[in-house]
């Protein structure tokens, strides 16, 4: 009788240990899975002679970024406009001709895979010389971009590229 009781207690302790270990492994696996698909957005300005001037949204993370909201600021003032026209208005406010730029319209719930780098704004014409590059650089410096996005696990992130940031 005593042997059966001891075997029962030992079995219960072992089962409890297995249950705790399984729960802990599940927790660690979930943490790892979240980290393995974490997006990381970055905004870069490219104003180099011989290339197209552009402002690029880069996903340097390892998972897709789902866009919640993109907000543009000119000289620190937010641009309040419908989602589809905000890019056009931002270019106008910094003094660049919208006819010479391709403007990417990004809507909520759009996603960018890891390594993807769409141009928010890209000039149609190549920057020909240093003076033209400097003019575009000064205009781009007035523009700031804030992007709210989330991972596929609904973790929210924010990318704020300030207008006084150094150029690439």
mmCIF file of N, CA and C in Angstrom, residues 25-106:
data_model
loop_
_atom_site.group_PDB
_atom_site.id
_atom_site.type_symbol
_atom_site.label_atom_id
_atom_site.label_comp_id
_atom_site.label_asym_id
_atom_site.label_seq_id
_atom_site.Cartn_x
_atom_site.Cartn_y
_atom_site.Cartn_z
ATOM 1 N N UNK A 25 8.344 25.709 -22.593
ATOM 2 C CA UNK A 25 8.815 25.581 -23.969
ATOM 3 C C UNK A 25 7.879 26.304 -24.940
ATOM 4 N N UNK A 26 6.587 26.226 -24.695
ATOM 5 C CA UNK A 26 5.623 26.947 -25.525
ATOM 6 C C UNK A 26 5.823 28.447 -25.442
ATOM 7 N N UNK A 27 6.065 28.940 -24.226
ATOM 8 C CA UNK A 27 6.322 30.364 -24.022
ATOM 9 C C UNK A 27 7.575 30.794 -24.777
ATOM 10 N N UNK A 28 8.653 30.024 -24.664
ATOM 11 C CA UNK A 28 9.906 30.359 -25.352
ATOM 12 C C UNK A 28 9.748 30.287 -26.872
ATOM 13 N N UNK A 29 9.004 29.302 -27.354
ATOM 14 C CA UNK A 29 8.782 29.173 -28.797
ATOM 15 C C UNK A 29 7.996 30.368 -29.327
ATOM 16 N N UNK A 30 6.996 30.802 -28.570
ATOM 17 C CA UNK A 30 6.215 31.966 -28.989
ATOM 18 C C UNK A 30 7.087 33.219 -29.030
ATOM 19 N N UNK A 31 7.935 33.409 -28.013
ATOM 20 C CA UNK A 31 8.855 34.553 -28.000
ATOM 21 C C UNK A 31 9.776 34.509 -29.210
ATOM 22 N N UNK A 32 10.326 33.360 -29.499
ATOM 23 C CA UNK A 32 11.226 33.205 -30.640
ATOM 24 C C UNK A 32 10.494 33.504 -31.946
ATOM 25 N N UNK A 33 9.275 32.983 -32.084
ATOM 26 C CA UNK A 33 8.507 33.215 -33.307
ATOM 27 C C UNK A 33 8.218 34.692 -33.512
ATOM 28 N N UNK A 34 7.904 35.399 -32.443
ATOM 29 C CA UNK A 34 7.650 36.838 -32.561
ATOM 30 C C UNK A 34 8.908 37.579 -32.995
ATOM 31 N N UNK A 35 10.036 37.218 -32.437
ATOM 32 C CA UNK A 35 11.289 37.873 -32.812
ATOM 33 C C UNK A 35 11.704 37.519 -34.237
ATOM 34 N N UNK A 36 11.342 36.325 -34.679
ATOM 35 C CA UNK A 36 11.768 35.898 -36.008
ATOM 36 C C UNK A 36 10.958 36.552 -37.123
ATOM 37 N N UNK A 37 9.911 37.279 -36.800
ATOM 38 C CA UNK A 37 9.133 37.993 -37.819
ATOM 39 C C UNK A 37 8.978 39.473 -37.474
ATOM 40 N N UNK A 38 9.899 40.021 -36.704
ATOM 41 C CA UNK A 38 9.801 41.420 -36.284
ATOM 42 C C UNK A 38 10.222 42.355 -37.420
ATOM 43 N N UNK A 39 9.313 43.238 -37.852
ATOM 44 C CA UNK A 39 9.685 44.208 -38.880
ATOM 45 C C UNK A 39 10.428 45.392 -38.258
ATOM 46 N N UNK A 40 11.189 46.087 -39.063
ATOM 47 C CA UNK A 40 11.865 47.294 -38.597
ATOM 48 C C UNK A 40 11.944 48.260 -39.783
ATOM 49 N N UNK A 41 11.113 49.295 -39.743
ATOM 50 C CA UNK A 41 11.076 50.253 -40.844
ATOM 51 C C UNK A 41 12.032 51.406 -40.589
ATOM 52 N N UNK A 42 12.574 51.911 -41.680
ATOM 53 C CA UNK A 42 13.495 53.043 -41.635
ATOM 54 C C UNK A 42 13.216 53.904 -42.862
ATOM 55 N N UNK A 43 13.291 55.222 -42.697
ATOM 56 C CA UNK A 43 13.086 56.145 -43.806
ATOM 57 C C UNK A 43 14.441 56.728 -44.185
ATOM 58 N N UNK A 44 14.802 56.615 -45.464
ATOM 59 C CA UNK A 44 16.071 57.152 -45.962
ATOM 60 C C UNK A 44 15.814 58.153 -47.070
ATOM 61 N N UNK A 45 16.627 59.202 -47.084
ATOM 62 C CA UNK A 45 16.589 60.185 -48.169
ATOM 63 C C UNK A 45 17.824 59.979 -49.029
ATOM 64 N N UNK A 46 17.640 59.900 -50.319
ATOM 65 C CA UNK A 46 18.770 59.720 -51.235
ATOM 66 C C UNK A 46 18.783 60.898 -52.202
ATOM 67 N N UNK A 47 19.834 61.690 -52.126
ATOM 68 C CA UNK A 47 19.983 62.867 -52.988
ATOM 69 C C UNK A 47 21.424 62.913 -53.488
ATOM 70 N N UNK A 48 21.756 62.008 -54.369
ATOM 71 C CA UNK A 48 23.116 61.883 -54.885
ATOM 72 C C UNK A 48 23.107 62.205 -56.374
ATOM 73 N N UNK A 49 24.101 62.981 -56.823
ATOM 74 C CA UNK A 49 24.215 63.291 -58.253
ATOM 75 C C UNK A 49 24.322 62.000 -59.056
ATOM 76 N N UNK A 50 23.646 61.969 -60.196
ATOM 77 C CA UNK A 50 23.683 60.796 -61.063
ATOM 78 C C UNK A 50 22.614 59.768 -60.750
ATOM 79 N N UNK A 51 21.801 60.008 -59.729
ATOM 80 C CA UNK A 51 20.712 59.095 -59.371
ATOM 81 C C UNK A 51 19.402 59.871 -59.272
ATOM 82 N N UNK A 52 18.323 59.137 -59.136
ATOM 83 C CA UNK A 52 17.032 59.772 -58.896
ATOM 84 C C UNK A 52 16.959 60.152 -57.427
ATOM 85 N N UNK A 53 16.446 61.352 -57.139
ATOM 86 C CA UNK A 53 16.225 61.748 -55.744
ATOM 87 C C UNK A 53 15.030 60.963 -55.235
ATOM 88 N N UNK A 54 15.129 60.462 -54.004
ATOM 89 C CA UNK A 54 13.990 59.703 -53.486
ATOM 90 C C UNK A 54 14.015 59.633 -51.972
ATOM 91 N N UNK A 55 12.831 59.419 -51.439
ATOM 92 C CA UNK A 55 12.659 59.114 -50.023
ATOM 93 C C UNK A 55 12.127 57.687 -49.989
ATOM 94 N N UNK A 56 12.893 56.814 -49.337
ATOM 95 C CA UNK A 56 12.626 55.375 -49.381
ATOM 96 C C UNK A 56 12.214 54.874 -48.004
ATOM 97 N N UNK A 57 11.221 54.008 -47.981
ATOM 98 C CA UNK A 57 10.795 53.327 -46.764
ATOM 99 C C UNK A 57 11.382 51.919 -46.823
ATOM 100 N N UNK A 58 12.343 51.614 -45.944
ATOM 101 C CA UNK A 58 13.030 50.319 -45.983
ATOM 102 C C UNK A 58 12.586 49.443 -44.813
ATOM 103 N N UNK A 59 12.278 48.199 -45.119
ATOM 104 C CA UNK A 59 12.000 47.226 -44.064
ATOM 105 C C UNK A 59 13.285 46.444 -43.834
ATOM 106 N N UNK A 60 14.032 46.834 -42.808
ATOM 107 C CA UNK A 60 15.305 46.176 -42.503
ATOM 108 C C UNK A 60 15.130 45.054 -41.487
ATOM 109 N N UNK A 61 13.893 44.763 -41.114
ATOM 110 C CA UNK A 61 13.626 43.682 -40.164
ATOM 111 C C UNK A 61 13.567 42.341 -40.868
ATOM 112 N N UNK A 62 13.078 41.344 -40.144
ATOM 113 C CA UNK A 62 13.023 39.988 -40.696
ATOM 114 C C UNK A 62 11.596 39.512 -40.975
ATOM 115 N N UNK A 63 10.627 40.378 -40.764
ATOM 116 C CA UNK A 63 9.245 39.993 -41.023
ATOM 117 C C UNK A 63 8.497 41.111 -41.717
ATOM 118 N N UNK A 64 7.284 40.834 -42.182
ATOM 119 C CA UNK A 64 6.511 41.858 -42.872
ATOM 120 C C UNK A 64 6.024 42.952 -41.924
ATOM 121 N N UNK A 65 5.964 44.174 -42.448
ATOM 122 C CA UNK A 65 5.442 45.316 -41.702
ATOM 123 C C UNK A 65 4.076 45.669 -42.283
ATOM 124 N N UNK A 66 3.065 45.691 -41.439
ATOM 125 C CA UNK A 66 1.712 46.054 -41.862
ATOM 126 C C UNK A 66 1.498 47.514 -41.470
ATOM 127 N N UNK A 67 1.256 48.361 -42.459
ATOM 128 C CA UNK A 67 1.137 49.803 -42.233
ATOM 129 C C UNK A 67 -0.191 50.115 -41.553
ATOM 130 N N UNK A 68 -0.115 50.909 -40.493
ATOM 131 C CA UNK A 68 -1.316 51.401 -39.826
ATOM 132 C C UNK A 68 -1.600 52.826 -40.299
ATOM 133 N N UNK A 69 -0.533 53.654 -40.281
ATOM 134 C CA UNK A 69 -0.715 55.066 -40.629
ATOM 135 C C UNK A 69 0.625 55.657 -41.044
ATOM 136 N N UNK A 70 0.587 56.567 -42.024
ATOM 137 C CA UNK A 70 1.765 57.353 -42.402
ATOM 138 C C UNK A 70 1.374 58.814 -42.275
ATOM 139 N N UNK A 71 2.242 59.569 -41.619
ATOM 140 C CA UNK A 71 1.970 60.985 -41.412
ATOM 141 C C UNK A 71 3.178 61.785 -41.884
ATOM 142 N N UNK A 72 2.930 62.859 -42.616
ATOM 143 C CA UNK A 72 3.995 63.734 -43.098
ATOM 144 C C UNK A 72 3.955 65.053 -42.341
ATOM 145 N N UNK A 73 5.138 65.600 -42.084
ATOM 146 C CA UNK A 73 5.281 66.890 -41.421
ATOM 147 C C UNK A 73 6.178 67.768 -42.285
ATOM 148 N N UNK A 74 5.783 69.015 -42.484
ATOM 149 C CA UNK A 74 6.634 69.983 -43.169
ATOM 150 C C UNK A 74 6.959 71.075 -42.170
ATOM 151 N N UNK A 75 8.240 71.271 -41.928
ATOM 152 C CA UNK A 75 8.714 72.246 -40.933
ATOM 153 C C UNK A 75 8.063 72.006 -39.572
ATOM 154 N N UNK A 76 7.839 70.751 -39.222
ATOM 155 C CA UNK A 76 7.286 70.386 -37.923
ATOM 156 C C UNK A 76 5.776 70.425 -37.831
ATOM 157 N N UNK A 77 5.094 70.846 -38.885
ATOM 158 C CA UNK A 77 3.628 70.947 -38.879
ATOM 159 C C UNK A 77 3.044 69.764 -39.652
ATOM 160 N N UNK A 78 2.127 69.047 -39.008
ATOM 161 C CA UNK A 78 1.506 67.873 -39.641
ATOM 162 C C UNK A 78 0.642 68.293 -40.820
ATOM 163 N N UNK A 79 0.648 67.479 -41.851
ATOM 164 C CA UNK A 79 -0.193 67.726 -43.018
ATOM 165 C C UNK A 79 -1.478 66.940 -42.830
ATOM 166 N N UNK A 80 -2.574 67.639 -42.763
ATOM 167 C CA UNK A 80 -3.886 67.011 -42.599
ATOM 168 C C UNK A 80 -4.546 66.949 -43.970
ATOM 169 N N UNK A 81 -4.647 65.763 -44.505
ATOM 170 C CA UNK A 81 -5.193 65.582 -45.844
ATOM 171 C C UNK A 81 -5.661 64.145 -45.960
ATOM 172 N N UNK A 82 -6.509 63.878 -46.944
ATOM 173 C CA UNK A 82 -6.938 62.496 -47.157
ATOM 174 C C UNK A 82 -5.714 61.639 -47.457
ATOM 175 N N UNK A 83 -5.814 60.369 -47.135
ATOM 176 C CA UNK A 83 -4.646 59.479 -47.212
ATOM 177 C C UNK A 83 -4.022 59.465 -48.601
ATOM 178 N N UNK A 84 -4.831 59.486 -49.644
ATOM 179 C CA UNK A 84 -4.289 59.349 -50.992
ATOM 180 C C UNK A 84 -3.619 60.619 -51.505
ATOM 181 N N UNK A 85 -3.941 61.773 -50.971
ATOM 182 C CA UNK A 85 -3.389 63.039 -51.474
ATOM 183 C C UNK A 85 -2.310 63.629 -50.582
ATOM 184 N N UNK A 86 -1.998 63.008 -49.466
ATOM 185 C CA UNK A 86 -1.068 63.593 -48.507
ATOM 186 C C UNK A 86 0.350 63.694 -49.072
ATOM 187 N N UNK A 87 0.796 62.726 -49.845
ATOM 188 C CA UNK A 87 2.130 62.769 -50.434
ATOM 189 C C UNK A 87 2.280 63.893 -51.429
ATOM 190 N N UNK A 88 1.272 64.073 -52.255
ATOM 191 C CA UNK A 88 1.285 65.155 -53.240
ATOM 192 C C UNK A 88 1.341 66.515 -52.547
ATOM 193 N N UNK A 89 0.537 66.685 -51.516
ATOM 194 C CA UNK A 89 0.519 67.946 -50.773
ATOM 195 C C UNK A 89 1.851 68.188 -50.063
ATOM 196 N N UNK A 90 2.465 67.128 -49.537
ATOM 197 C CA UNK A 90 3.766 67.264 -48.864
ATOM 198 C C UNK A 90 4.820 67.779 -49.831
ATOM 199 N N UNK A 91 4.863 67.233 -51.039
ATOM 200 C CA UNK A 91 5.834 67.702 -52.031
ATOM 201 C C UNK A 91 5.593 69.157 -52.398
ATOM 202 N N UNK A 92 4.334 69.529 -52.561
ATOM 203 C CA UNK A 92 4.018 70.921 -52.889
ATOM 204 C C UNK A 92 4.491 71.863 -51.790
ATOM 205 N N UNK A 93 4.285 71.473 -50.532
ATOM 206 C CA UNK A 93 4.648 72.346 -49.412
ATOM 207 C C UNK A 93 6.156 72.520 -49.254
ATOM 208 N N UNK A 94 6.951 71.547 -49.686
ATOM 209 C CA UNK A 94 8.406 71.722 -49.578
ATOM 210 C C UNK A 94 8.990 72.327 -50.855
ATOM 211 N N UNK A 95 8.119 72.690 -51.787
ATOM 212 C CA UNK A 95 8.558 73.424 -52.964
ATOM 213 C C UNK A 95 9.036 72.575 -54.130
ATOM 214 N N UNK A 96 8.650 71.315 -54.186
ATOM 215 C CA UNK A 96 9.032 70.466 -55.312
ATOM 216 C C UNK A 96 7.832 70.257 -56.227
ATOM 217 N N UNK A 97 8.090 70.249 -57.518
ATOM 218 C CA UNK A 97 7.043 70.112 -58.522
ATOM 219 C C UNK A 97 6.574 68.660 -58.579
ATOM 220 N N UNK A 98 5.304 68.441 -58.275
ATOM 221 C CA UNK A 98 4.773 67.070 -58.232
ATOM 222 C C UNK A 98 4.787 66.400 -59.603
ATOM 223 N N UNK A 99 4.860 67.184 -60.677
ATOM 224 C CA UNK A 99 4.898 66.603 -62.019
ATOM 225 C C UNK A 99 6.210 65.867 -62.280
ATOM 226 N N UNK A 100 7.243 66.164 -61.494
ATOM 227 C CA UNK A 100 8.551 65.543 -61.690
ATOM 228 C C UNK A 100 8.814 64.397 -60.709
ATOM 229 N N UNK A 101 7.793 63.972 -59.966
ATOM 230 C CA UNK A 101 7.984 62.924 -58.956
ATOM 231 C C UNK A 101 6.920 61.846 -59.071
ATOM 232 N N UNK A 102 7.337 60.620 -58.862
ATOM 233 C CA UNK A 102 6.397 59.513 -58.683
ATOM 234 C C UNK A 102 6.093 59.456 -57.190
ATOM 235 N N UNK A 103 4.821 59.389 -56.863
ATOM 236 C CA UNK A 103 4.404 59.375 -55.461
ATOM 237 C C UNK A 103 3.710 58.045 -55.186
ATOM 238 N N UNK A 104 4.237 57.315 -54.215
ATOM 239 C CA UNK A 104 3.651 56.027 -53.845
ATOM 240 C C UNK A 104 2.523 56.262 -52.849
ATOM 241 N N UNK A 105 1.341 55.793 -53.188
ATOM 242 C CA UNK A 105 0.215 55.890 -52.267
ATOM 243 C C UNK A 105 0.172 54.611 -51.441
ATOM 244 N N UNK A 106 0.312 54.770 -50.137
ATOM 245 C CA UNK A 106 0.272 53.625 -49.228
ATOM 246 C C UNK A 106 -0.979 53.754 -48.374
#
